[in-house]
Short mmCIF file of N, CA and C and ligand atoms in Angstrom, two decimals:
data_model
loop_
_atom_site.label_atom_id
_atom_site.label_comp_id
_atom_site.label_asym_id
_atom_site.label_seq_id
_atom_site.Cartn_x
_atom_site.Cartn_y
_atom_site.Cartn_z
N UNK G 30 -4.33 -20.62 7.78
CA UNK G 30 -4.71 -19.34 8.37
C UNK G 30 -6.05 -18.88 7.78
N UNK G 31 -6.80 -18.62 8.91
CA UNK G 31 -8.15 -18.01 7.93
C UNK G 31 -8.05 -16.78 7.44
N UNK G 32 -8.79 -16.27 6.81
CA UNK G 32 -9.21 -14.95 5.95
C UNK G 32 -9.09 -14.47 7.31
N UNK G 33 -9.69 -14.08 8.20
CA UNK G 33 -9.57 -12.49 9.25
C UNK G 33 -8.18 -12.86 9.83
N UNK G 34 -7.85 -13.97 10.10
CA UNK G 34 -6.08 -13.90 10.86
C UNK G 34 -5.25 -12.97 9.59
N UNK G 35 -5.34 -14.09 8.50
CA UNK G 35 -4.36 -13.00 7.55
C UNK G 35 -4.76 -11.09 7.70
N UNK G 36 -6.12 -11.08 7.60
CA UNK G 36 -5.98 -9.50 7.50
C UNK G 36 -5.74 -8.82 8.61
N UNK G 37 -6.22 -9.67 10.03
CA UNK G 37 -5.51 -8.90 11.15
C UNK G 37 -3.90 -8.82 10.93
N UNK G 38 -3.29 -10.05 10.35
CA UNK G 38 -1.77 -9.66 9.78
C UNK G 38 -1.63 -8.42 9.29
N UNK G 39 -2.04 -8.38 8.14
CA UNK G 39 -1.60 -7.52 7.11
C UNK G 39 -2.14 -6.05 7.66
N UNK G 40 -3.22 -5.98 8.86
CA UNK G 40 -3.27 -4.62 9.75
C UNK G 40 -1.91 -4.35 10.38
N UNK G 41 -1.35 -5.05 10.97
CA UNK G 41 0.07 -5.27 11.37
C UNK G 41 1.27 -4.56 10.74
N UNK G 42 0.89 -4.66 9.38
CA UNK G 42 2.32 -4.96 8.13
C UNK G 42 1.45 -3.24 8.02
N UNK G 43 0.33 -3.19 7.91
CA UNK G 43 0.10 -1.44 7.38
C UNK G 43 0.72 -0.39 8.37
N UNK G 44 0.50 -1.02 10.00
CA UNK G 44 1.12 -0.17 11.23
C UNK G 44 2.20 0.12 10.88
N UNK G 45 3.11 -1.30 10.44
CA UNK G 45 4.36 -0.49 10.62
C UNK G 45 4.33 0.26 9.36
N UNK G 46 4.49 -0.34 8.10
CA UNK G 46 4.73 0.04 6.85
C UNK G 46 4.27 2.05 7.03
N UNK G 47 3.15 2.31 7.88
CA UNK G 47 2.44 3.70 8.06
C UNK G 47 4.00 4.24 8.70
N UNK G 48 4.41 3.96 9.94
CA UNK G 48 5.28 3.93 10.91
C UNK G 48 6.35 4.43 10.06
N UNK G 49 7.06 3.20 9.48
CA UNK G 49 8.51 3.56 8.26
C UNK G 49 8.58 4.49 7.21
N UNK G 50 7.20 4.93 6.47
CA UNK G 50 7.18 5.91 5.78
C UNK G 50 6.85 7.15 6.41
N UNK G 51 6.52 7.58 7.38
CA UNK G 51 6.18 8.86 8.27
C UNK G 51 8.00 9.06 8.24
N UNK G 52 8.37 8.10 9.20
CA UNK G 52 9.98 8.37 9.42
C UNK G 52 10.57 8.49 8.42
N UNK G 53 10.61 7.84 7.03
CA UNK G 53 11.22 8.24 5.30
C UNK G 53 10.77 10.14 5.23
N UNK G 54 9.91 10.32 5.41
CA UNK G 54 9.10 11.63 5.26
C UNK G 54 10.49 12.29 6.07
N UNK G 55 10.42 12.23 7.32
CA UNK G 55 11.14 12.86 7.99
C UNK G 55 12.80 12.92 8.00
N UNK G 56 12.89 12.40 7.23
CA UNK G 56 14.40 12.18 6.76
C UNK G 56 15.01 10.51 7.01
N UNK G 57 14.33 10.13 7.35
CA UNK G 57 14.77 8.79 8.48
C UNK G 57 14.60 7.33 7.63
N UNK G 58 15.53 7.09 6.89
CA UNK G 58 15.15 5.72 5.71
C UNK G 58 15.72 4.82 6.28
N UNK G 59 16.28 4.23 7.28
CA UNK G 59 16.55 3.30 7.85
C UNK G 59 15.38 2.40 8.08
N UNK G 60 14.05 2.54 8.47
CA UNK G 60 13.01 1.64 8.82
C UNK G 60 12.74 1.38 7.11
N UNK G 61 12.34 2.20 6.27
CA UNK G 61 11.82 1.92 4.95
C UNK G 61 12.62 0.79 4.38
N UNK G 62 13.98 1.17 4.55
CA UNK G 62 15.19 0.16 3.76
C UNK G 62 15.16 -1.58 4.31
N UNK G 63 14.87 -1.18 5.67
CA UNK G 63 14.79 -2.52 6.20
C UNK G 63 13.29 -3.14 5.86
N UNK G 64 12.35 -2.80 6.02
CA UNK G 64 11.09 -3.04 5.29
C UNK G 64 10.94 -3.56 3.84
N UNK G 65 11.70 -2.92 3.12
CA UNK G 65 11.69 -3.08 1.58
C UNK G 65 12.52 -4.29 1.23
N UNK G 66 12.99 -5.17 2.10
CA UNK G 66 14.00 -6.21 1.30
C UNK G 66 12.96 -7.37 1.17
N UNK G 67 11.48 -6.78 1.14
CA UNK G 67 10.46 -8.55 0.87
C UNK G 67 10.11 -8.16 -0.18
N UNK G 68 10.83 -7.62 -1.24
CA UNK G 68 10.14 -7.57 -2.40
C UNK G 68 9.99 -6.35 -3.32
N UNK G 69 10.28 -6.06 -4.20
CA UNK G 69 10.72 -5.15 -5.50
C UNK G 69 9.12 -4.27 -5.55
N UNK G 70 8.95 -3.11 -4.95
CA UNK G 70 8.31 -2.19 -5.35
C UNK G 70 8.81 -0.71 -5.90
N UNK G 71 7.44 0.29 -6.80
CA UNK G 71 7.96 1.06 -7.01
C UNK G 71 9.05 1.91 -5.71
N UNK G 72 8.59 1.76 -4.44
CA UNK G 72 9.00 2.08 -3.73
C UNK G 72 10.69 2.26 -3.44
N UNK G 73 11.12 0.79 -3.94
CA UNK G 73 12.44 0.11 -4.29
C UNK G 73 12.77 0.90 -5.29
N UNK G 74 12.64 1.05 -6.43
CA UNK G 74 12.77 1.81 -7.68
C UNK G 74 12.83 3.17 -7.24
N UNK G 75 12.43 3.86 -6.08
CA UNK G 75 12.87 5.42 -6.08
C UNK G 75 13.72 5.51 -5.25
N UNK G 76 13.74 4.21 -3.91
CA UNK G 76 15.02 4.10 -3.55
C UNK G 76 16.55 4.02 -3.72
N UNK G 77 16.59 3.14 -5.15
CA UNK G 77 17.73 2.81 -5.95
C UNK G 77 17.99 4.13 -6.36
N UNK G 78 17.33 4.58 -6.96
CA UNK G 78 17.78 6.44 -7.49
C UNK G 78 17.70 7.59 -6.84
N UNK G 79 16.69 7.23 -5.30
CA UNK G 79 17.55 8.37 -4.38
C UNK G 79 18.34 8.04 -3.49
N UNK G 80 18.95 6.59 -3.42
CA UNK G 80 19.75 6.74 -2.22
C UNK G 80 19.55 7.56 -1.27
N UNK G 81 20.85 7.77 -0.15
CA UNK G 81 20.77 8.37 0.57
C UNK G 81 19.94 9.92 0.95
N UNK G 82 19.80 10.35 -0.21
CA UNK G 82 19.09 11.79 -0.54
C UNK G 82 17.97 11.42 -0.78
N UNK G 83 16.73 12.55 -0.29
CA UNK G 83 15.63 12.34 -0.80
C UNK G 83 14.90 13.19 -1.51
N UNK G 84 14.76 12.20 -2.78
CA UNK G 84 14.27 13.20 -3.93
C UNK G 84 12.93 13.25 -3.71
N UNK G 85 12.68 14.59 -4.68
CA UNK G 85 11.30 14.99 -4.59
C UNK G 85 10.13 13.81 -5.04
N UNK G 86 10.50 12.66 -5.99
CA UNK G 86 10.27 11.79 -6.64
C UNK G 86 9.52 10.88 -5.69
N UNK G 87 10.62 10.56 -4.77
CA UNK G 87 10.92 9.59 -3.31
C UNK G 87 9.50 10.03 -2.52
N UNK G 88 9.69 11.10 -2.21
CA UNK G 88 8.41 12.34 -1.15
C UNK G 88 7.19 11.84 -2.07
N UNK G 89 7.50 11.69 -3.23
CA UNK G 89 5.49 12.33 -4.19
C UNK G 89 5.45 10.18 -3.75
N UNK G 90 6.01 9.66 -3.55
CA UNK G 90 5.73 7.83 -4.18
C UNK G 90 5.12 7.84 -2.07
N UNK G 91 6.33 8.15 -1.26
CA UNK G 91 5.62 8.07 -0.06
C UNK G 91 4.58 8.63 0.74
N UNK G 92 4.38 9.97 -0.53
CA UNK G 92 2.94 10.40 0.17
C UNK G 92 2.31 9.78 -0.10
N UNK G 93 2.11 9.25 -1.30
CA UNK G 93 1.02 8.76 -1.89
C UNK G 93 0.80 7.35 -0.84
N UNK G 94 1.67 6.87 -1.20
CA UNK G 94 1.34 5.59 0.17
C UNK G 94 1.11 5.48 0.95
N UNK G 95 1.17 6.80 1.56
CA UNK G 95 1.11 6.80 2.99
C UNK G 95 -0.49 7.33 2.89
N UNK G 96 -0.87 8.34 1.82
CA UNK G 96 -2.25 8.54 2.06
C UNK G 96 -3.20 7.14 1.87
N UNK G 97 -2.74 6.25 0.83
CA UNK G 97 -3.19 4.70 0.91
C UNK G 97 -3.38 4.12 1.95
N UNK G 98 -2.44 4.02 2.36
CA UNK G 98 -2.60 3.12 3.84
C UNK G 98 -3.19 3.48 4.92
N UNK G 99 -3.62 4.96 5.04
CA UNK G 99 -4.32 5.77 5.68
C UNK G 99 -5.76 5.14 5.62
N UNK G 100 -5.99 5.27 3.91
CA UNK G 100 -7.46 4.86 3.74
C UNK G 100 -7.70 3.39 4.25
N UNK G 101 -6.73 2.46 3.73
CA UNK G 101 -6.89 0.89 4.47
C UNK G 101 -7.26 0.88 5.64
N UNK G 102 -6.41 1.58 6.74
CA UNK G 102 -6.58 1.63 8.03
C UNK G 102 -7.95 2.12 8.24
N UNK G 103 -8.01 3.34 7.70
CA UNK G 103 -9.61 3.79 7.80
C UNK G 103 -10.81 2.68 7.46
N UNK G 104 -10.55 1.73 6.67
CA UNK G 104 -11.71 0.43 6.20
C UNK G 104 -11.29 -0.30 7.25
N UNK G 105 -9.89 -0.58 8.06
CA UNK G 105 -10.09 -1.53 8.74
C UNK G 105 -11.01 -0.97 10.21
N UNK G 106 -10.93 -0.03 10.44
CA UNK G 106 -11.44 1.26 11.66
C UNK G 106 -13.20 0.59 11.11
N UNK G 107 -13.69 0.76 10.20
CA UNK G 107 -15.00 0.84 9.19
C UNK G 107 -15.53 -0.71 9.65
N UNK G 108 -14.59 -1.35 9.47
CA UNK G 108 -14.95 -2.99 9.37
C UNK G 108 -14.76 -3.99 7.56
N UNK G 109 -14.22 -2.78 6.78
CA UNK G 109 -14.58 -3.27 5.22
C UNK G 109 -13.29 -3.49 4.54
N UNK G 110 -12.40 -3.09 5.47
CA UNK G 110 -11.00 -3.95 4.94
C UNK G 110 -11.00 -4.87 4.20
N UNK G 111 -10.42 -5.13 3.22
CA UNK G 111 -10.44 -6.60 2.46
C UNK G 111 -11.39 -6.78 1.35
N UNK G 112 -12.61 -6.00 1.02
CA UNK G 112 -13.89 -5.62 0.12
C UNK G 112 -13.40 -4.52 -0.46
N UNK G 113 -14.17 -4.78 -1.97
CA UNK G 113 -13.34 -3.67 -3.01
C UNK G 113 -14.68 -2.87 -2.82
N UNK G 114 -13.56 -1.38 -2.49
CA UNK G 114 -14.57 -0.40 -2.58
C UNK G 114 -15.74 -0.11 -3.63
N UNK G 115 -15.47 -0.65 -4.53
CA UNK G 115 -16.30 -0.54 -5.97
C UNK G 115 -17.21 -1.23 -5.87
N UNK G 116 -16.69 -2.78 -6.16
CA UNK G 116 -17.82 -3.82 -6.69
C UNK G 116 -18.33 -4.53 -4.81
N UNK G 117 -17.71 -4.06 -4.00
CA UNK G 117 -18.09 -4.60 -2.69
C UNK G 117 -17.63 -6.15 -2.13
N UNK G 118 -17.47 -7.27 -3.29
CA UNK G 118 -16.59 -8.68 -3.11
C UNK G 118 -15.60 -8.19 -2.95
N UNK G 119 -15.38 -9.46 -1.70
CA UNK G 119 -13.68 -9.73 -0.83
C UNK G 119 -12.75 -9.89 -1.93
N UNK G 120 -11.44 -8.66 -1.88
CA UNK G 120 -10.54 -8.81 -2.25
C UNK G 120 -9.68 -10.48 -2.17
N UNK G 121 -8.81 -10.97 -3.35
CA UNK G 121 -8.50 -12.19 -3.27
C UNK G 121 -7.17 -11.69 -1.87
N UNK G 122 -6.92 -12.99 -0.82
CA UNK G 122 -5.69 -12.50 0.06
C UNK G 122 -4.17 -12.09 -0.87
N UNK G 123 -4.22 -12.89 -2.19
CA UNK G 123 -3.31 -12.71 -2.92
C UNK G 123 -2.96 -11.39 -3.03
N UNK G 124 -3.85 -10.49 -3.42
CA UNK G 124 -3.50 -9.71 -4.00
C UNK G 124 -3.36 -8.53 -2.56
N UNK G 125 -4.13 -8.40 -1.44
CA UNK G 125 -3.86 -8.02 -0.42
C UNK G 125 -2.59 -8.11 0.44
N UNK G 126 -1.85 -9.26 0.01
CA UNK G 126 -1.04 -9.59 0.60
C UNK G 126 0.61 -8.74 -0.30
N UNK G 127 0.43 -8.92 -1.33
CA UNK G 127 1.17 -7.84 -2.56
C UNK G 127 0.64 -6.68 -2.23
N UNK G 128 -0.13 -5.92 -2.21
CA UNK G 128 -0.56 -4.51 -2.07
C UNK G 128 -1.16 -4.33 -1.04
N UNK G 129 -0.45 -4.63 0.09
CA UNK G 129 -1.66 -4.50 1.91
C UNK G 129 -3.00 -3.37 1.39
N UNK G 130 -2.84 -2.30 1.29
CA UNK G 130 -3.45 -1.06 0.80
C UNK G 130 -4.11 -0.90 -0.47
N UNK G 131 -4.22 -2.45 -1.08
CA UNK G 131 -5.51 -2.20 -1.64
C UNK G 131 -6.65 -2.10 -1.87
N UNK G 132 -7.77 -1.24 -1.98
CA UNK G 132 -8.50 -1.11 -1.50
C UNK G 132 -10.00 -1.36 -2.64
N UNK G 133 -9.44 -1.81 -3.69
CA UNK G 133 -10.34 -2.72 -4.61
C UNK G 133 -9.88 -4.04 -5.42
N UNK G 134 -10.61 -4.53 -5.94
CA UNK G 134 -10.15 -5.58 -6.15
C UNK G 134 -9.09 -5.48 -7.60
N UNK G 135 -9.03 -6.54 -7.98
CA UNK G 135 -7.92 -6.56 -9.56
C UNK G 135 -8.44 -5.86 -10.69
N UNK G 136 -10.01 -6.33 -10.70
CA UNK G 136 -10.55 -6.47 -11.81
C UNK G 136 -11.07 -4.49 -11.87
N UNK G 137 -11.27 -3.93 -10.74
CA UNK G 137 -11.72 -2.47 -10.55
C UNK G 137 -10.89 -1.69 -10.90
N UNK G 138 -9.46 -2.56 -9.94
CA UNK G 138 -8.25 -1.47 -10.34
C UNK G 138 -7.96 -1.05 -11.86
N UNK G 139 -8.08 -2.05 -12.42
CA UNK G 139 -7.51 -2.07 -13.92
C UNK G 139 -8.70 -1.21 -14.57
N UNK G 140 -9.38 -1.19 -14.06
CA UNK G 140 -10.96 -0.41 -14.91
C UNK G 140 -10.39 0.94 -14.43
N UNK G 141 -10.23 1.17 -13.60
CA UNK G 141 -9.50 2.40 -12.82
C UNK G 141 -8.36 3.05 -13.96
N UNK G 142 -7.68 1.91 -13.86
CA UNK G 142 -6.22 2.37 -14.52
C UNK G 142 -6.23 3.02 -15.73
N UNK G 143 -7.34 2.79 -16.39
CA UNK G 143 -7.68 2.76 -17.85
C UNK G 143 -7.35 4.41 -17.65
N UNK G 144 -8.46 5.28 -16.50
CA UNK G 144 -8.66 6.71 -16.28
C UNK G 144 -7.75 7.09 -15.65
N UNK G 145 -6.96 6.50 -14.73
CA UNK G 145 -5.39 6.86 -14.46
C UNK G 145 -4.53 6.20 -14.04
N UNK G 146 -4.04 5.71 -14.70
CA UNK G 146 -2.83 4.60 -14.81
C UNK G 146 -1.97 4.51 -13.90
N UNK G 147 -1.72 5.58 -13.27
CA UNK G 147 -0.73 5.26 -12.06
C UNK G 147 -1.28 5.51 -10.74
N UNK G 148 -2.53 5.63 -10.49
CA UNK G 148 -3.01 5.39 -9.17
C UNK G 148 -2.82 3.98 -8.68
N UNK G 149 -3.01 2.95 -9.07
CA UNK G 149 -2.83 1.46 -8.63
C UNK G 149 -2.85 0.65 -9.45
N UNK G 150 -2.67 -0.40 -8.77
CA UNK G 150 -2.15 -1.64 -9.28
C UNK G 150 -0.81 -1.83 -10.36
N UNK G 151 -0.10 -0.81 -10.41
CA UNK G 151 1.47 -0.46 -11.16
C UNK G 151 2.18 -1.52 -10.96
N UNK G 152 2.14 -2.51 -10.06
CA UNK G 152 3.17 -4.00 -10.14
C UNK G 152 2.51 -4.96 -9.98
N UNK G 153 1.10 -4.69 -11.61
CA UNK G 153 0.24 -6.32 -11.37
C UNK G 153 0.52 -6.06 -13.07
N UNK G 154 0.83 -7.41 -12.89
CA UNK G 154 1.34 -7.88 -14.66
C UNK G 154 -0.09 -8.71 -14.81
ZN1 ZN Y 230 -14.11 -4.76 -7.37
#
């Protein structure tokens, strides 16, 4: 698969992923739950502890994502999807493919993190 097939994918995976968390927002976790079984995010982690109820916890993790994926969509709208906002080199697909919505590369995020640690990259070991 080349580099633009995968990211036209992963435009795909942001539609819905945008899609399932609007409906989580709205009370509606059936799309999120089914979404979430490819893989252990914090997302998963506020799920396990709000269950059926949605905690305020749940709301602050899906806004935030949802304002993320907002911005992705907005770079893919732009044409710069996939380029770290910072240093401007193509994000690796690896790591795009783990975090659709990221919107710099590894090496930025972590420079990032230093000044606030829980804006991104929270499930890169
Ligand atoms: Zn960078």
């Amino acid at each position: 698969m080349s580099r633009k097939e995968a990211l036209n994918k992963l435009r795909d995976v942001l539609l819905t992923r945008r899609e399932a968390l609007k409906k989580a927002l709205d009370g509606d976790l059936s799309m999120l739950q089914s979404l979430s079984q490819d893989g252990g995010d914090v997302m998963d982690a506020a799920m396990d502890t709000a269950q059926d109820e949605i905690s305020s916890q749940l709301v602050e993790v899906e806004s935030r994502e949802l304002t993320q994926i907002e911005e992705a969509l907005n770079r893919i709208r732009d044409g710069h999807y996939g380029d770290c906002e910072i240093c401007d080199k193509p994000i690796p697909l690896a790591r795009l493919q783990a975090v659709p919505y990221a919107i710099s590369c590894i090496e930025c995020a972590r420079k990032q993190e230093k000044i606030s640690p829980r804006m991104m990259g929270e499930h890169f070991s």
